[in-house]
mmCIF file of C-alpha atoms in Angstrom:
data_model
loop_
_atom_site.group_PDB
_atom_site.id
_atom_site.type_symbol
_atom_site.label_atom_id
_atom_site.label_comp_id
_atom_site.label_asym_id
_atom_site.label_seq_id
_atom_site.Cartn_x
_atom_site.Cartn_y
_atom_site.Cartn_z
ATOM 1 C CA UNK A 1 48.013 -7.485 51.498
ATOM 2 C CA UNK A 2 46.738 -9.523 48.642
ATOM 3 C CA UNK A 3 44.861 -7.983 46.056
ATOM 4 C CA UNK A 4 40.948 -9.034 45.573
ATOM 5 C CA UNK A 5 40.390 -11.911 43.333
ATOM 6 C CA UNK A 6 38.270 -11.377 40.330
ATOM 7 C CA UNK A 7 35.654 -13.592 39.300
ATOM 8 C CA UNK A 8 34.673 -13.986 35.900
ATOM 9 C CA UNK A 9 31.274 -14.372 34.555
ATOM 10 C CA UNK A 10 31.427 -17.261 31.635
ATOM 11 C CA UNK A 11 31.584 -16.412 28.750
ATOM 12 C CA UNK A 12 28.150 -16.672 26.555
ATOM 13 C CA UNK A 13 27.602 -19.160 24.275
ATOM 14 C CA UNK A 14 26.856 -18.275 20.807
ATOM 15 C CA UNK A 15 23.078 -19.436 20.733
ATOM 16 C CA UNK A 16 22.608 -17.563 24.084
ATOM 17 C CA UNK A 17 24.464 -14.187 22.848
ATOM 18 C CA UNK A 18 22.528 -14.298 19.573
ATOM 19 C CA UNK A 19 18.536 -13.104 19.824
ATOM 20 C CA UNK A 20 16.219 -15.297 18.168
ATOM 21 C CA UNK A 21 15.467 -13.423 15.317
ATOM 22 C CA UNK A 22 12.505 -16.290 13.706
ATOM 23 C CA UNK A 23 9.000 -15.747 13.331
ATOM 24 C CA UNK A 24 6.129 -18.234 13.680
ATOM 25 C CA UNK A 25 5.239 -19.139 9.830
ATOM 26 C CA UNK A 26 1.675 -17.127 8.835
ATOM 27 C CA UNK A 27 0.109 -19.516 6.646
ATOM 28 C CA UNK A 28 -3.470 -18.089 7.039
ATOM 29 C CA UNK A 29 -1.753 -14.574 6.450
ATOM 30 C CA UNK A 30 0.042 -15.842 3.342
ATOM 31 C CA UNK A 31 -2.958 -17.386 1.265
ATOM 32 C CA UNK A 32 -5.333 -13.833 2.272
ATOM 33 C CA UNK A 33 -1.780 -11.897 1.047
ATOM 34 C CA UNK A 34 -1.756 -14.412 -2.190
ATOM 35 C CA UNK A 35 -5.945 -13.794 -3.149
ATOM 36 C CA UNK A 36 -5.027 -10.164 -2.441
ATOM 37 C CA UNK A 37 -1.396 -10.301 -5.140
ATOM 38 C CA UNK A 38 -4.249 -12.511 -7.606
ATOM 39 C CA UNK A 39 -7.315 -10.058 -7.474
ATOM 40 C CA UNK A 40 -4.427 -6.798 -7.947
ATOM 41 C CA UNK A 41 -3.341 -8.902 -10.894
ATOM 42 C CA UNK A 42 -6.584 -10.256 -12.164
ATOM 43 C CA UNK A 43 -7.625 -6.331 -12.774
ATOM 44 C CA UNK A 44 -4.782 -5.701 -15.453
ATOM 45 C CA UNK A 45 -5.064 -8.788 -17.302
ATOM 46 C CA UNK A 46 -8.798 -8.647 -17.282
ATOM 47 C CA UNK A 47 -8.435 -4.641 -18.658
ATOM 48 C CA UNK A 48 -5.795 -5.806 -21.222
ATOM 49 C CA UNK A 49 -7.524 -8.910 -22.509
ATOM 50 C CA UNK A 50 -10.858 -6.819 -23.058
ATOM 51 C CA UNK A 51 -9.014 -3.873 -24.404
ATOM 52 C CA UNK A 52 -10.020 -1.660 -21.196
ATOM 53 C CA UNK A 53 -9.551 1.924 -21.432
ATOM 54 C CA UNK A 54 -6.238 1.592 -24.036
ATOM 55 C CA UNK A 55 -3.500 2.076 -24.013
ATOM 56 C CA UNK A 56 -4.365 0.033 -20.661
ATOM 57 C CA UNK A 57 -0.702 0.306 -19.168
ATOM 58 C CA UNK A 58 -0.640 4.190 -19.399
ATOM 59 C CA UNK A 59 -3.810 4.471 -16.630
ATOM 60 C CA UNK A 60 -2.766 5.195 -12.665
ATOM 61 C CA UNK A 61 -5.069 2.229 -11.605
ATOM 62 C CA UNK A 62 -3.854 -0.278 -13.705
ATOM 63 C CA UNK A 63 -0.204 0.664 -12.360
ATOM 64 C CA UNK A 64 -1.279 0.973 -8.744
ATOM 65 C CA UNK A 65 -3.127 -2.557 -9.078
ATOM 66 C CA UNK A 66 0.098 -4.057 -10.255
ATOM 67 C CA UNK A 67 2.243 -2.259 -7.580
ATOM 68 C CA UNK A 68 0.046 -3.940 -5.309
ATOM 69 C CA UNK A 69 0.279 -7.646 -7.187
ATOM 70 C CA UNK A 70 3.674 -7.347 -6.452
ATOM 71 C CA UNK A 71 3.865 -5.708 -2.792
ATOM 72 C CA UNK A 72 1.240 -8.754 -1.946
ATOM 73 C CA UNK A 73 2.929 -11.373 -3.592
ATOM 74 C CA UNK A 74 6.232 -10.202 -1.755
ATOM 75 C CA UNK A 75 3.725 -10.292 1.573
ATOM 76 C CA UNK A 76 2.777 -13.536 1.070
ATOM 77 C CA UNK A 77 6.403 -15.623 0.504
ATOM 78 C CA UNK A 78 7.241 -13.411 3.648
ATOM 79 C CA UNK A 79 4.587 -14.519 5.908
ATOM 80 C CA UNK A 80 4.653 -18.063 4.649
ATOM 81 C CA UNK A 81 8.696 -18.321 5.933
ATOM 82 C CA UNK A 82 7.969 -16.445 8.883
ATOM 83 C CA UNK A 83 10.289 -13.485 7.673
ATOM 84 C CA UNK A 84 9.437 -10.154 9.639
ATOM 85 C CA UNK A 85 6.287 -8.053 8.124
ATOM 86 C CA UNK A 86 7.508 -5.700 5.156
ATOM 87 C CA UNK A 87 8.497 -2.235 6.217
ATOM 88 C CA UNK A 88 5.582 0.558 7.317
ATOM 89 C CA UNK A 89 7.337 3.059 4.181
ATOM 90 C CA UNK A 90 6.048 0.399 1.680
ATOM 91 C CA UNK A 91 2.884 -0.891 3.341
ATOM 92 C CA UNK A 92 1.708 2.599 4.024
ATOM 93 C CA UNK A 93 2.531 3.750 0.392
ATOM 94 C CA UNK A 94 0.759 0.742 -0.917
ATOM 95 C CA UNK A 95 -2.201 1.514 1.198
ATOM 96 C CA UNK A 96 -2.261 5.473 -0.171
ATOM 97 C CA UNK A 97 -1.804 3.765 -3.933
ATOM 98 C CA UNK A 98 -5.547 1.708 -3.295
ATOM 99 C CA UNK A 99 -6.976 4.332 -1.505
ATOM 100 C CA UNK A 100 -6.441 7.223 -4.264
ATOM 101 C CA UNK A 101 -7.571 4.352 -6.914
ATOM 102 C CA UNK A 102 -10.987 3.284 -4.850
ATOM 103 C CA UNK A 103 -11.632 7.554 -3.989
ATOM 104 C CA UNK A 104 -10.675 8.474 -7.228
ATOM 105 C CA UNK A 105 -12.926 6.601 -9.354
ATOM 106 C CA UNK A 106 -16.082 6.222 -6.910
ATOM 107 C CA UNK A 107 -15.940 10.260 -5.669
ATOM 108 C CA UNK A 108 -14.492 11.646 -8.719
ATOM 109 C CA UNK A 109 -13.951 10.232 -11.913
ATOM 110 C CA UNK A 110 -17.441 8.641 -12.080
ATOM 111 C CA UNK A 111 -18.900 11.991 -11.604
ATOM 112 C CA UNK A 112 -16.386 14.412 -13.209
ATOM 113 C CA UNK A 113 -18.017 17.478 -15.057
ATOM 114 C CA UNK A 114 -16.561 17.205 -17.990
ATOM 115 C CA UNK A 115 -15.246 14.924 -20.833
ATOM 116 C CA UNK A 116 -15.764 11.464 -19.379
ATOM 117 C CA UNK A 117 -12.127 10.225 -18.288
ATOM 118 C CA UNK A 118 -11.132 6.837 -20.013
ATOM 119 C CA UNK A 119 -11.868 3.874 -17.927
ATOM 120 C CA UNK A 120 -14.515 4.711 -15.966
ATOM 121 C CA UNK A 121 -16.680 3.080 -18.265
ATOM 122 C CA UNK A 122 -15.729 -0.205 -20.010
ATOM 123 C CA UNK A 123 -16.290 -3.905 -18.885
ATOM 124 C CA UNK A 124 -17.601 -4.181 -15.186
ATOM 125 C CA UNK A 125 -15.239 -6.891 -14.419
ATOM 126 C CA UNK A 126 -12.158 -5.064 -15.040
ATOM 127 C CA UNK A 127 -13.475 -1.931 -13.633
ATOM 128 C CA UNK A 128 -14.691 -4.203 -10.540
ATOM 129 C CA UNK A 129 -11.395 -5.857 -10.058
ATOM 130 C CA UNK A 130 -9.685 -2.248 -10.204
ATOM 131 C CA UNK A 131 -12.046 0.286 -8.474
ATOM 132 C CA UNK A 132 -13.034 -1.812 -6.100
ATOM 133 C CA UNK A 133 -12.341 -4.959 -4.686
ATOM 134 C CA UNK A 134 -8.405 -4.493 -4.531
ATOM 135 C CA UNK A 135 -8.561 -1.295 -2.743
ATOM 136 C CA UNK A 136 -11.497 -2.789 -0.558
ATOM 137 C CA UNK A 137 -9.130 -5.909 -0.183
ATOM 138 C CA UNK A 138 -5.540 -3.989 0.673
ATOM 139 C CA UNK A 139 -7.594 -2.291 3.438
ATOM 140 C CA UNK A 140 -8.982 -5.284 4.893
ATOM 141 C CA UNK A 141 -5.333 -6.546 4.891
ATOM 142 C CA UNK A 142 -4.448 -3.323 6.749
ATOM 143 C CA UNK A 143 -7.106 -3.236 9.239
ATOM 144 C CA UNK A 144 -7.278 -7.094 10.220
ATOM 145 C CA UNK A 145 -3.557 -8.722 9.666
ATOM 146 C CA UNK A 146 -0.632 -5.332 10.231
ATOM 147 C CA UNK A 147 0.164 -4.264 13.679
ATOM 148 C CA UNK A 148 -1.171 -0.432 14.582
ATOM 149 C CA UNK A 149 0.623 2.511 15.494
ATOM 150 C CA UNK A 150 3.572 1.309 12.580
ATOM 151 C CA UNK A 151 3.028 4.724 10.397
ATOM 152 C CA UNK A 152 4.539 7.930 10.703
ATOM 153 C CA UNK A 153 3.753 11.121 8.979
ATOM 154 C CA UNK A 154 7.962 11.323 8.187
ATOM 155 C CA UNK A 155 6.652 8.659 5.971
ATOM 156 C CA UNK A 156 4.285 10.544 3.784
ATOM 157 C CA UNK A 157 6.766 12.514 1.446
ATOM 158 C CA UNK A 158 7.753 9.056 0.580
ATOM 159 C CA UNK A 159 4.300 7.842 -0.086
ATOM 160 C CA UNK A 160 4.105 10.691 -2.902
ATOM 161 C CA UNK A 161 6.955 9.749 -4.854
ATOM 162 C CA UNK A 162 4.385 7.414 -7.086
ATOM 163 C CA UNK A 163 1.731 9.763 -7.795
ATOM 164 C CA UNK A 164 4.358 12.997 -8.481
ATOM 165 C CA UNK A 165 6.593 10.277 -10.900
ATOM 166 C CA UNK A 166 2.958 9.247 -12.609
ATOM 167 C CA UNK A 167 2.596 13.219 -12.607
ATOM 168 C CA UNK A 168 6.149 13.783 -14.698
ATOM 169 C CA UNK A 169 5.841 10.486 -17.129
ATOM 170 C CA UNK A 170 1.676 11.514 -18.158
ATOM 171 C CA UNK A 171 2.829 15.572 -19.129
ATOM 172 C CA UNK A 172 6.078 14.245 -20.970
ATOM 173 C CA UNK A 173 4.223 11.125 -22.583
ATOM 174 C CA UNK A 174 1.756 13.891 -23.603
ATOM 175 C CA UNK A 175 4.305 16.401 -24.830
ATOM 176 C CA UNK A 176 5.940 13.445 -27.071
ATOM 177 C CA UNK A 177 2.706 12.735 -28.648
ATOM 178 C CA UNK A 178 1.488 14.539 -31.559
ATOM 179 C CA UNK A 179 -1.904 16.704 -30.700
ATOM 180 C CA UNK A 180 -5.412 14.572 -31.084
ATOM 181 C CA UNK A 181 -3.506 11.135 -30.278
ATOM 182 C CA UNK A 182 -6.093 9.082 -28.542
ATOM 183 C CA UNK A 183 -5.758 9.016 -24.955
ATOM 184 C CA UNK A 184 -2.994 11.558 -25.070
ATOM 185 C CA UNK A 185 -4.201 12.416 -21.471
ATOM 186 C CA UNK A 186 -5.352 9.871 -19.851
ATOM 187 C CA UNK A 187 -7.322 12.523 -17.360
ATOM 188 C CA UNK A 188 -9.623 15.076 -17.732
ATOM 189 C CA UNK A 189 -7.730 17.399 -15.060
ATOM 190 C CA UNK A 190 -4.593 16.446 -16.164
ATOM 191 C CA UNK A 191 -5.334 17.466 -19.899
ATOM 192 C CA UNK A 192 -2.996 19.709 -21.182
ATOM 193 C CA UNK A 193 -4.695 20.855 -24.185
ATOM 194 C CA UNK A 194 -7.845 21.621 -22.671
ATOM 195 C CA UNK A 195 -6.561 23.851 -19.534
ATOM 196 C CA UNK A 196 -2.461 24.443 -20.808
ATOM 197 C CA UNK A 197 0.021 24.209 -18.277
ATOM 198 C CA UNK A 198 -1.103 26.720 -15.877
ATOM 199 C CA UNK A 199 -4.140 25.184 -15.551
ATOM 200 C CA UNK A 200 -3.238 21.323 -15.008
ATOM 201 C CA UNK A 201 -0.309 21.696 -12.997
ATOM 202 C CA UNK A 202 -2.185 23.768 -10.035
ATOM 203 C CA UNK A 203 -4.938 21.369 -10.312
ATOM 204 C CA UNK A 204 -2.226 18.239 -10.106
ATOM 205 C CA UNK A 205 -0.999 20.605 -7.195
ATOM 206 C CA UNK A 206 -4.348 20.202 -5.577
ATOM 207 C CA UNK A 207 -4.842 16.791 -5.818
ATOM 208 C CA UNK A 208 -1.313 16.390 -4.109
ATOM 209 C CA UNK A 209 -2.523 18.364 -1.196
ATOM 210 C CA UNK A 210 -5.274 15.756 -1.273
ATOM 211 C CA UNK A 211 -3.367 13.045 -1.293
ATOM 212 C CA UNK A 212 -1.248 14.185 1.416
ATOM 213 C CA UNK A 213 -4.242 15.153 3.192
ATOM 214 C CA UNK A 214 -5.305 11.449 2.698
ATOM 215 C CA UNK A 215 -2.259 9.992 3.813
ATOM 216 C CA UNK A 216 -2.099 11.927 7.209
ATOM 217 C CA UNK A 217 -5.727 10.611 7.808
ATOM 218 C CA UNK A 218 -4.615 6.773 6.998
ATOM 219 C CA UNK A 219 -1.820 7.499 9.564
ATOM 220 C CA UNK A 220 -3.970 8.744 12.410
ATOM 221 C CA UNK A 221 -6.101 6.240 12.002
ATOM 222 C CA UNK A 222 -3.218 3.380 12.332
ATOM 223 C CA UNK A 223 -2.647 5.134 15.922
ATOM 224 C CA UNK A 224 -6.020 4.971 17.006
ATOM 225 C CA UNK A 225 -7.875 1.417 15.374
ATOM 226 C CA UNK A 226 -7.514 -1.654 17.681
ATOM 227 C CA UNK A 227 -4.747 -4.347 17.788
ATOM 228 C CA UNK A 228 -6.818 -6.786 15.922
ATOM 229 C CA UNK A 229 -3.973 -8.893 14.231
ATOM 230 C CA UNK A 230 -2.484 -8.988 17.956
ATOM 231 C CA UNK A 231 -6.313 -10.186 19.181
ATOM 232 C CA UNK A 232 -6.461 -13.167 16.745
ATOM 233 C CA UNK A 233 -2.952 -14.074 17.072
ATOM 234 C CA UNK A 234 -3.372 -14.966 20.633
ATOM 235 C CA UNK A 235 -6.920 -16.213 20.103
ATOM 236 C CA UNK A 236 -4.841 -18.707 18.249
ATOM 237 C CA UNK A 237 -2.152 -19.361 20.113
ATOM 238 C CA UNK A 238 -3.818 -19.122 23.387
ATOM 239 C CA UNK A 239 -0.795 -16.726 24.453
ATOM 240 C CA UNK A 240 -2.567 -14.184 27.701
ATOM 241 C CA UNK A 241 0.136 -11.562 28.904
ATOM 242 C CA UNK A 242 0.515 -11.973 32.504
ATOM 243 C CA UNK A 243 1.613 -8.677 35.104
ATOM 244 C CA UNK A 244 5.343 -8.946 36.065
ATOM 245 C CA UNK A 245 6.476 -11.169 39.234
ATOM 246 C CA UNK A 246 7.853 -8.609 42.124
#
């Protein structure tokens, strides 16, 4: 009795074993990512070349506008080579950044009870390009060019490292400087020598509770907005998805 023969399947060639990992170039995506990365940067060098709110470089906004210059610029090279989007940790923590700078200024710091906060007066352009039309423009990105349901709420501890490290390096700054240095605090809630420690730091407390609070809304609403980057992509490409055969 002979034993069964054995047939071999041939063996894969290396362009049929490897997936296609390359992405259709985004040009359209790429020059709305590089107004985005110009209008985050314009705000800066608008606030330093008018002597905004100094020192300039100390304020949250001005740091969250150049986070986003660079996230944006990044973006844009990306989509331009067809590299794969950048990862939901960063978008979503970029997206948290413009949202507590748009909030912050229009529902709080504009109407604050107290000593007036630095920067929330000042030239209109620079608080324009700042207040406004970044944040406005980062969530236009968000809503109309990223795919939905990317975010996860395991992602918002992450998305709170910036604002709790802008926390730490505003009280030491503060403690370093001698009392009545200007802008020693560059906000009125987060002024030491108005409330002391046991004031500011459950009052930073609450505004992280906001933020998280903030960040688990942005998330829920990435699971339930439409698939409109998916809708113009195959209004573009005339792509239609089709049942399966059998």
């Amino acid at each position: 009795m002979t034993a069964p023969r054995i047939t071999l399947l041939p063996r894969p060639r290396a362009a049929e074993a490897l997936p296609d990992t390359t992405a259709p170039r985004r040009p359209r995506a790429a020059v709305l990512r590089a107004l985005v990365c110009a209008a985050a940067a314009a705000g800066p060098v608008t606030a330093l070349a008018t002597g905004y709110a100094p020192p300039t470089l100390i304020h949250f906004t001005v740091l969250a506008n150049l986070l986003v210059a660079v996230a944006f610029g990044w973006s844009s090279v990306r989509s331009w080579r067809g590299a794969p989007p950048l990862p939901p940790q960063l978008t979503g923590a970029v997206l948290l950044l413009a949202a507590i700078t748009g909030l912050m200024h229009h529902l709080v710091l504009v109407n604050y009870d107290g000593p007036p906060a630095t920067g929330t007066g000042g030239p209109p352009a620079a608080s324009l390009l700042l207040h406004t039309v970044t944040p406005l423009a980062v969530a236009a990105d968000w809503l109309l060019l990223t795919a939905p349901r990317t975010l996860r709420l395991a992602h918002i501890p992450l998305w709170l490292t910036a604002p709790a490290a802008y926390l730490g390096l505003i009280l030491a700054r503060g403690a370093l400087l001698s009392p009545g240095s200007p802008a020693r605090y560059p906000y009125p809630f987060l002024d030491v020598d108005t409330y002391g420690y046991t004031g500011t730091l459950p009052q930073a407390l609450a505004l992280g509770l906001l933020f998280a609070a903030l960040g688990t809304l942005i998330t829920a609403l990435d699971h339930l907005r439409p698939n409109v980057a998916g809708w113009i992509q195959r209004r573009r490409t005339g792509f239609r998805l089709r049942p399966p055969v059998g």
